[in-house]
MMTF fields as JSON, N, C-alpha, C and O atoms, coordinates in Angstrom:
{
  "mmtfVersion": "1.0.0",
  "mmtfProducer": "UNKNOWN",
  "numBonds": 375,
  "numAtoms": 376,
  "numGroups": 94,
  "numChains": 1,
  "numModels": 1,
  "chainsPerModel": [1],
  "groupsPerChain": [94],
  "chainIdList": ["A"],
  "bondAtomList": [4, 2, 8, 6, 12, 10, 16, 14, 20, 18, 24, 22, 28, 26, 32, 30, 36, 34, 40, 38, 44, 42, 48, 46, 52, 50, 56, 54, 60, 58, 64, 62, 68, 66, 72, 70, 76, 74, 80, 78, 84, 82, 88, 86, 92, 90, 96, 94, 100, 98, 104, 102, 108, 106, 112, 110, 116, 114, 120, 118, 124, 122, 128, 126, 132, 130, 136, 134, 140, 138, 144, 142, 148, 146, 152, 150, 156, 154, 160, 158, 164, 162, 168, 166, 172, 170, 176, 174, 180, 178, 184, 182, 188, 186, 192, 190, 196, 194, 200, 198, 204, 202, 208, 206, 212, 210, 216, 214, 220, 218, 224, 222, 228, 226, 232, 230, 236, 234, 240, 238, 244, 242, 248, 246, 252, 250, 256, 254, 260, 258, 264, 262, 268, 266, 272, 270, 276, 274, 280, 278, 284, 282, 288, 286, 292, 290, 296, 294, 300, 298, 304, 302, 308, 306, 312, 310, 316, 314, 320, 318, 324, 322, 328, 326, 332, 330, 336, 334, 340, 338, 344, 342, 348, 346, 352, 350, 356, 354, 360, 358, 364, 362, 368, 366, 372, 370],
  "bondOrderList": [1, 1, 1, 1, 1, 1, 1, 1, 1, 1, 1, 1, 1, 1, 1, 1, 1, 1, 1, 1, 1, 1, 1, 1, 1, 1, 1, 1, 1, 1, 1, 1, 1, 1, 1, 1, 1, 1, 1, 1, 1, 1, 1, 1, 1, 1, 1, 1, 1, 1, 1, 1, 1, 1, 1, 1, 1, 1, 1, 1, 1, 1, 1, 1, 1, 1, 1, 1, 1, 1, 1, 1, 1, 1, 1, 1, 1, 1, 1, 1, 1, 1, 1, 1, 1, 1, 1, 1, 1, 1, 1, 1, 1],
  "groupList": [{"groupName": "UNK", "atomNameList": ["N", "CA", "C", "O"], "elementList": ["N", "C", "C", "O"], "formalChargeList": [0, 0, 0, 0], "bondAtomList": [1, 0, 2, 1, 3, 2], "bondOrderList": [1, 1, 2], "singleLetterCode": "X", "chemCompType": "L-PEPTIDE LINKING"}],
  "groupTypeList": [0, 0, 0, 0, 0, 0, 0, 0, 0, 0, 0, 0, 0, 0, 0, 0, 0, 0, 0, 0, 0, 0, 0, 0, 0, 0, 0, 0, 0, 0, 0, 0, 0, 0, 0, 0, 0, 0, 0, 0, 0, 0, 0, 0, 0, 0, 0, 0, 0, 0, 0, 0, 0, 0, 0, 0, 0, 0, 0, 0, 0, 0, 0, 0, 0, 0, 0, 0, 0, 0, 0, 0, 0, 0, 0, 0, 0, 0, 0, 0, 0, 0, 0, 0, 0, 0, 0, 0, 0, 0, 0, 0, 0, 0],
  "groupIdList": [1, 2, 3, 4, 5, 6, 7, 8, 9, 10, 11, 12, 13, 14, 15, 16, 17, 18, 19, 20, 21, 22, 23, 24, 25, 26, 27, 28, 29, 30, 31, 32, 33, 34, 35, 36, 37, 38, 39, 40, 41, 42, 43, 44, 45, 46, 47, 48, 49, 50, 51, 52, 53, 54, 55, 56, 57, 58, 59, 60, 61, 62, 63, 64, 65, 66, 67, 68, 69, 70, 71, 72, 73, 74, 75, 76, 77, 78, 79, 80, 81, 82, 83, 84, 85, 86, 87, 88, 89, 90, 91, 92, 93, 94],
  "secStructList": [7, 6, 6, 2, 2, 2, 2, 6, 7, 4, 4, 4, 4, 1, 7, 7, 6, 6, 7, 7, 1, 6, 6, 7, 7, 1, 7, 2, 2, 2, 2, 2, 2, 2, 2, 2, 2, 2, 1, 2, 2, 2, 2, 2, 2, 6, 2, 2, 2, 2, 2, 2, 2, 2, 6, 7, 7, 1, 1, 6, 6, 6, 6, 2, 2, 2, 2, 2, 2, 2, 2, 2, 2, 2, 2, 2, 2, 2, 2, 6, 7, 6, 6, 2, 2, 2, 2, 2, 2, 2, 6, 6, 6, 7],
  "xCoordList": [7.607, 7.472, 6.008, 5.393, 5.581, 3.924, 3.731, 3.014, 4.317, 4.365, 4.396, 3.973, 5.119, 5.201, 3.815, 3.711, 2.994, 1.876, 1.373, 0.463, 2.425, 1.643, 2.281, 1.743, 3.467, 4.454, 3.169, 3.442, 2.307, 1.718, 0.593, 0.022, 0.242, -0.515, -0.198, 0.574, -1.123, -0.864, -1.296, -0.697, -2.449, -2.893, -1.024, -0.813, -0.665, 0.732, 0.94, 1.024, 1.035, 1.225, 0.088, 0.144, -0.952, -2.252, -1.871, -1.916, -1.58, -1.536, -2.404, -3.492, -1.801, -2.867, -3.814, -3.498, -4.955, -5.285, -5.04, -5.632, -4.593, -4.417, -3.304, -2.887, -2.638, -0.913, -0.588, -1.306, 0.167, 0.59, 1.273, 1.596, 1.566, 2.404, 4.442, 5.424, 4.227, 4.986, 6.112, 7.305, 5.039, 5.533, 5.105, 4.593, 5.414, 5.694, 6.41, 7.167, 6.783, 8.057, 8.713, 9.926, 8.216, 8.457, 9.75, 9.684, 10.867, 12.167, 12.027, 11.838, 12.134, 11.709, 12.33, 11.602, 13.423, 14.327, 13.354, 13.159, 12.271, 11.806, 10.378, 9.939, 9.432, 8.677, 8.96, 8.165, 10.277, 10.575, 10.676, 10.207, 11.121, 11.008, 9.631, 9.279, 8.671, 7.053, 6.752, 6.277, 7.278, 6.45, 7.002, 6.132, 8.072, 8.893, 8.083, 7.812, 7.668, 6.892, 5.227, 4.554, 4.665, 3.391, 2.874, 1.655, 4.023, 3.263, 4.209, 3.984, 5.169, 5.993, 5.28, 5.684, 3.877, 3.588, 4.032, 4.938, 3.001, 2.937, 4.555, 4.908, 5.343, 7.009, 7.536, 8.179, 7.049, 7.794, 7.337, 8.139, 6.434, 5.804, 6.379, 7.223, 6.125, 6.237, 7.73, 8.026, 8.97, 9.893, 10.597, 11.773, 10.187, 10.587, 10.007, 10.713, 8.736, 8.834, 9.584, 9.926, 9.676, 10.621, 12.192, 12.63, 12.665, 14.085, 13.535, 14.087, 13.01, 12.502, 12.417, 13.445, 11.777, 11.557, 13.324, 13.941, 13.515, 15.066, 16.037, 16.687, 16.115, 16.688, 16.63, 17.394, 15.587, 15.023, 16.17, 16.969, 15.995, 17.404, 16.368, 15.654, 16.468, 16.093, 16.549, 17.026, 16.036, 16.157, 14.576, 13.501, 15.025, 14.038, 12.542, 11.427, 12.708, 12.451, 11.454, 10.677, 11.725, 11.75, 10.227, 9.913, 9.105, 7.909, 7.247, 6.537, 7.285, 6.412, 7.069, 6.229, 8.231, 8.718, 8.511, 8.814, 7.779, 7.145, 5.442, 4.693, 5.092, 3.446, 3.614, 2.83, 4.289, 4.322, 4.164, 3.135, 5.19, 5.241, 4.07, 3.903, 3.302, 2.252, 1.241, 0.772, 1.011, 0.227, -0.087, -1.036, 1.417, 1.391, 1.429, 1.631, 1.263, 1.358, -0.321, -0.854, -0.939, -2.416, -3.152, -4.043, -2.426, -3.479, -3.101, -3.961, -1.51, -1.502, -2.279, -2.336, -2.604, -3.415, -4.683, -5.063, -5.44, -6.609, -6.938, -7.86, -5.667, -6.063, -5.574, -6.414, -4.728, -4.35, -5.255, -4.59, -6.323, -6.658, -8.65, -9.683, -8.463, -9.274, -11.026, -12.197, -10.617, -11.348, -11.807, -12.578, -11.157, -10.948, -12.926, -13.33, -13.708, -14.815, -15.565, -16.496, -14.771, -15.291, -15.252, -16.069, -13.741, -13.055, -13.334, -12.796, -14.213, -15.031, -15.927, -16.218, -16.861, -18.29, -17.341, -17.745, -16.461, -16.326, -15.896, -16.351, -14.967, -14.36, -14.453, -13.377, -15.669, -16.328, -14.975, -14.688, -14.473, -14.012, -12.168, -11.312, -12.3, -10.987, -11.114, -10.12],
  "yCoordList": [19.555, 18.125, 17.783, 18.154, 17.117, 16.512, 15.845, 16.398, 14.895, 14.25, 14.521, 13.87, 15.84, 16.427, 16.678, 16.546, 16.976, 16.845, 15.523, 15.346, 14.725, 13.131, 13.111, 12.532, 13.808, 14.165, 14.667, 14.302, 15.22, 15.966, 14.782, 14.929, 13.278, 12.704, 11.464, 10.55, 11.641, 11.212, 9.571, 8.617, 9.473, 8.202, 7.134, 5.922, 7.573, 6.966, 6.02, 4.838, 6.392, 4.701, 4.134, 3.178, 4.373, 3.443, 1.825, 1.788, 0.778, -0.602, -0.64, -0.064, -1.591, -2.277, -3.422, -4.166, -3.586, -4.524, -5.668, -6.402, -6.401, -7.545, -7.674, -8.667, -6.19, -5.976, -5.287, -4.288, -5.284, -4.302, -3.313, -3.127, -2.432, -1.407, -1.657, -1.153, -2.79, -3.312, -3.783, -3.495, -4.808, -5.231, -4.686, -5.364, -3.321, -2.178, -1.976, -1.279, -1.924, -2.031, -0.553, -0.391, 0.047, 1.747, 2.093, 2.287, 2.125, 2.52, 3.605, 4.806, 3.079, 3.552, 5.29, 6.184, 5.564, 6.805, 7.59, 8.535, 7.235, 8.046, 8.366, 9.484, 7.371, 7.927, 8.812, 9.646, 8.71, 10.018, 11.223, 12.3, 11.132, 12.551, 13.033, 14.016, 12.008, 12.098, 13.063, 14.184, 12.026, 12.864, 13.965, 14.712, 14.523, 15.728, 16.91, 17.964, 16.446, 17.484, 17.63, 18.57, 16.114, 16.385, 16.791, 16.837, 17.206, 17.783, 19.11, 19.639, 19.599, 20.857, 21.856, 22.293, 22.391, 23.75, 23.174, 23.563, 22.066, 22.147, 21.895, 22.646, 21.115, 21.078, 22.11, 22.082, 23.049, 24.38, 24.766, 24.973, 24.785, 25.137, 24.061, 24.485, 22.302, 21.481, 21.223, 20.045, 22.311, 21.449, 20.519, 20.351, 19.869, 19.061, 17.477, 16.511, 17.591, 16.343, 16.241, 15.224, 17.573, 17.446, 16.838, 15.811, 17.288, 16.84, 15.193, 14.213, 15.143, 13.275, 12.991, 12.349, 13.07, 13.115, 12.517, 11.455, 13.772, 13.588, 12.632, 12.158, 12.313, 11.397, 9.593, 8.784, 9.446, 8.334, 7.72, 8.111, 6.721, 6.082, 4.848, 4.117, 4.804, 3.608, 1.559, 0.668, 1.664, 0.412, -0.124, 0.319, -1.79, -2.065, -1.483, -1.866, -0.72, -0.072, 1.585, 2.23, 1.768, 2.793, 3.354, 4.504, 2.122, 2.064, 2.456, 3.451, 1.86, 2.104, 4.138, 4.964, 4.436, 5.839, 6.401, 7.513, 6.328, 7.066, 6.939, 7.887, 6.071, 6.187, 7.123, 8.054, 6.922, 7.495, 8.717, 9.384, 9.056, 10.437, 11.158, 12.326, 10.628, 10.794, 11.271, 12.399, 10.145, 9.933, 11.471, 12.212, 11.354, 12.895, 14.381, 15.398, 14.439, 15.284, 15.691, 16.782, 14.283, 14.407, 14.895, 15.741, 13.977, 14.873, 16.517, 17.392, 16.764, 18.317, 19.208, 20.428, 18.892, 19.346, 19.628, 20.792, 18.562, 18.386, 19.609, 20.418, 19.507, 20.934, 21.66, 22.476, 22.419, 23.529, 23.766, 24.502, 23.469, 23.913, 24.565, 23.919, 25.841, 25.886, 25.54, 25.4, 25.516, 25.232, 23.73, 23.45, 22.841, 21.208, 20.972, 20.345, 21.47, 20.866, 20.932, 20.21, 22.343, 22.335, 21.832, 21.445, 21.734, 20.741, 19.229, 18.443, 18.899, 17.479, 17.278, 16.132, 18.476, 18.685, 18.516, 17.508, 18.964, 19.0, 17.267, 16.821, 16.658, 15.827, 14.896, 14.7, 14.23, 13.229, 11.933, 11.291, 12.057, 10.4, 10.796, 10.04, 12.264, 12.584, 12.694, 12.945],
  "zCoordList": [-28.107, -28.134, -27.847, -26.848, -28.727, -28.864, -27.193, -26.36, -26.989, -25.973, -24.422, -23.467, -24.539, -23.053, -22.259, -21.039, -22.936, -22.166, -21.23, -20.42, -21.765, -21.168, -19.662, -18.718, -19.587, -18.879, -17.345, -16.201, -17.545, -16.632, -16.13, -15.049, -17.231, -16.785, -15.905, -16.193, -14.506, -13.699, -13.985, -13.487, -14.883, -15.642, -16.254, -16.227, -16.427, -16.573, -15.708, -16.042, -14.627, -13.387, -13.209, -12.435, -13.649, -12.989, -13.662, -14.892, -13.098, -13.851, -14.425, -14.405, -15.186, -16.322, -15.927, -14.999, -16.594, -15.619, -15.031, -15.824, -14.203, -14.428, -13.752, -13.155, -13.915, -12.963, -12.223, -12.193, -11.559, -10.109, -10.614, -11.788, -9.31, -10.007, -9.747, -10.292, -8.53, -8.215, -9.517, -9.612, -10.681, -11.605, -13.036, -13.926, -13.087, -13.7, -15.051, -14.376, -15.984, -16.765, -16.567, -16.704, -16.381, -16.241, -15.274, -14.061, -16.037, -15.212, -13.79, -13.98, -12.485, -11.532, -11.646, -11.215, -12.128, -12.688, -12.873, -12.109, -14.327, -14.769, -14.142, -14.411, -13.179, -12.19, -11.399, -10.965, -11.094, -9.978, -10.932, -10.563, -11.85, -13.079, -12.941, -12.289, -13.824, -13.656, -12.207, -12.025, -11.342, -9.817, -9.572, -9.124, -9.627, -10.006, -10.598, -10.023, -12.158, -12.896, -12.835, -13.259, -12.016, -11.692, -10.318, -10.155, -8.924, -8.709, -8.296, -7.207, -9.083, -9.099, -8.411, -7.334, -9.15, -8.09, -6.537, -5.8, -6.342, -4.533, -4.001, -3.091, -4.389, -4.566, -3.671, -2.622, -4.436, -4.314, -2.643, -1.733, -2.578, -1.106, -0.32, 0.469, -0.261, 0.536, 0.398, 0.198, 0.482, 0.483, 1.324, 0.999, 2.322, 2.691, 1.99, 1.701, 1.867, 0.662, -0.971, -1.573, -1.368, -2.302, -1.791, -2.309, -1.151, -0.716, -0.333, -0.833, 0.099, 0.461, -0.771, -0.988, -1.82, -2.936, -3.418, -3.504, -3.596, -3.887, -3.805, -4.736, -2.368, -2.076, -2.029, -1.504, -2.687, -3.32, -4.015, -4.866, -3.419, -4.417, -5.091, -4.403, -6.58, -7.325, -7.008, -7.711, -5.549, -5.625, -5.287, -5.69, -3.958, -4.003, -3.135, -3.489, -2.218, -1.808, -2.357, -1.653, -3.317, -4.001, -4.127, -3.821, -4.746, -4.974, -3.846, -3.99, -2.557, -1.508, -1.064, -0.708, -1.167, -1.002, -1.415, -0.981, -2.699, -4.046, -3.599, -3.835, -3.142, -2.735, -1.234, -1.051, -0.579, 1.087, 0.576, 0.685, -0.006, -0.571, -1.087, -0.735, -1.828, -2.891, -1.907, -1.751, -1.275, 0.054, 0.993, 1.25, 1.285, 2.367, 1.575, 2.24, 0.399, -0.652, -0.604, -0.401, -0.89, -0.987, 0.18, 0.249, 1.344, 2.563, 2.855, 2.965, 2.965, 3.01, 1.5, 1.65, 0.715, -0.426, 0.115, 0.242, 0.477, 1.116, 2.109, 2.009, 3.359, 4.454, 3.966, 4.346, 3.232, 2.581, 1.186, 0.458, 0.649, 0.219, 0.236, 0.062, 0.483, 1.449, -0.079, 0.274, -1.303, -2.029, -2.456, -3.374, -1.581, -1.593, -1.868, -2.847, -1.037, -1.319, -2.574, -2.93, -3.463, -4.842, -5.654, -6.489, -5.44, -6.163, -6.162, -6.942, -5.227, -5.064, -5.508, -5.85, -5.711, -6.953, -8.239, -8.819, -8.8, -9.723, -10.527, -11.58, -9.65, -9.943, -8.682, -8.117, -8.098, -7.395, -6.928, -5.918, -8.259, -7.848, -6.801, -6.342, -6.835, -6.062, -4.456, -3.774]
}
């Protein structure tokens, strides 16, 4: 499938301009799929945010549980990876 690659881009939720992510059209279902397959390697290691992950239920609530998540994903990335500062030459705006 041509498309699956888009699957990996994290550019997918950034709003558009002008709009939140709050008011989204993007079936909250299929963000949790997205966050599922974008950040699978670390998944596997952090499972206790996967099971949080999991248990996400699609209501109103849902959006801010999906950033918390994201959130604590990014800082354990940060100290676990002991190459983080290269990775900051390379790509500045991360």
């Amino acid at each position: 499938m041509s498309a699956e690659g888009q699957l990996y881009n994290a550019a997918l939720f950034t709003p558009a301009q002008g709009s939140t992510l709050s008011s989204s059209k993007t079936p909250l279902s299929a963000v949790k799929g997205h966050l599922f397959k974008l950040m699978r390697p670390a998944l596997s290691r952090e499972t206790d945010l996967r099971e949080r992950l999991g248990k996400i239920k699609n209501t109103e609530g849902a959006i801010d549980a999906y950033i918390e998540i994201v959130e604590k994903m990014k800082e354990r990335m940060k100290v676990s990876a002991p190459y983080h500062k290269f990775l900051t030459i390379i790509n500045p705006a991360s």
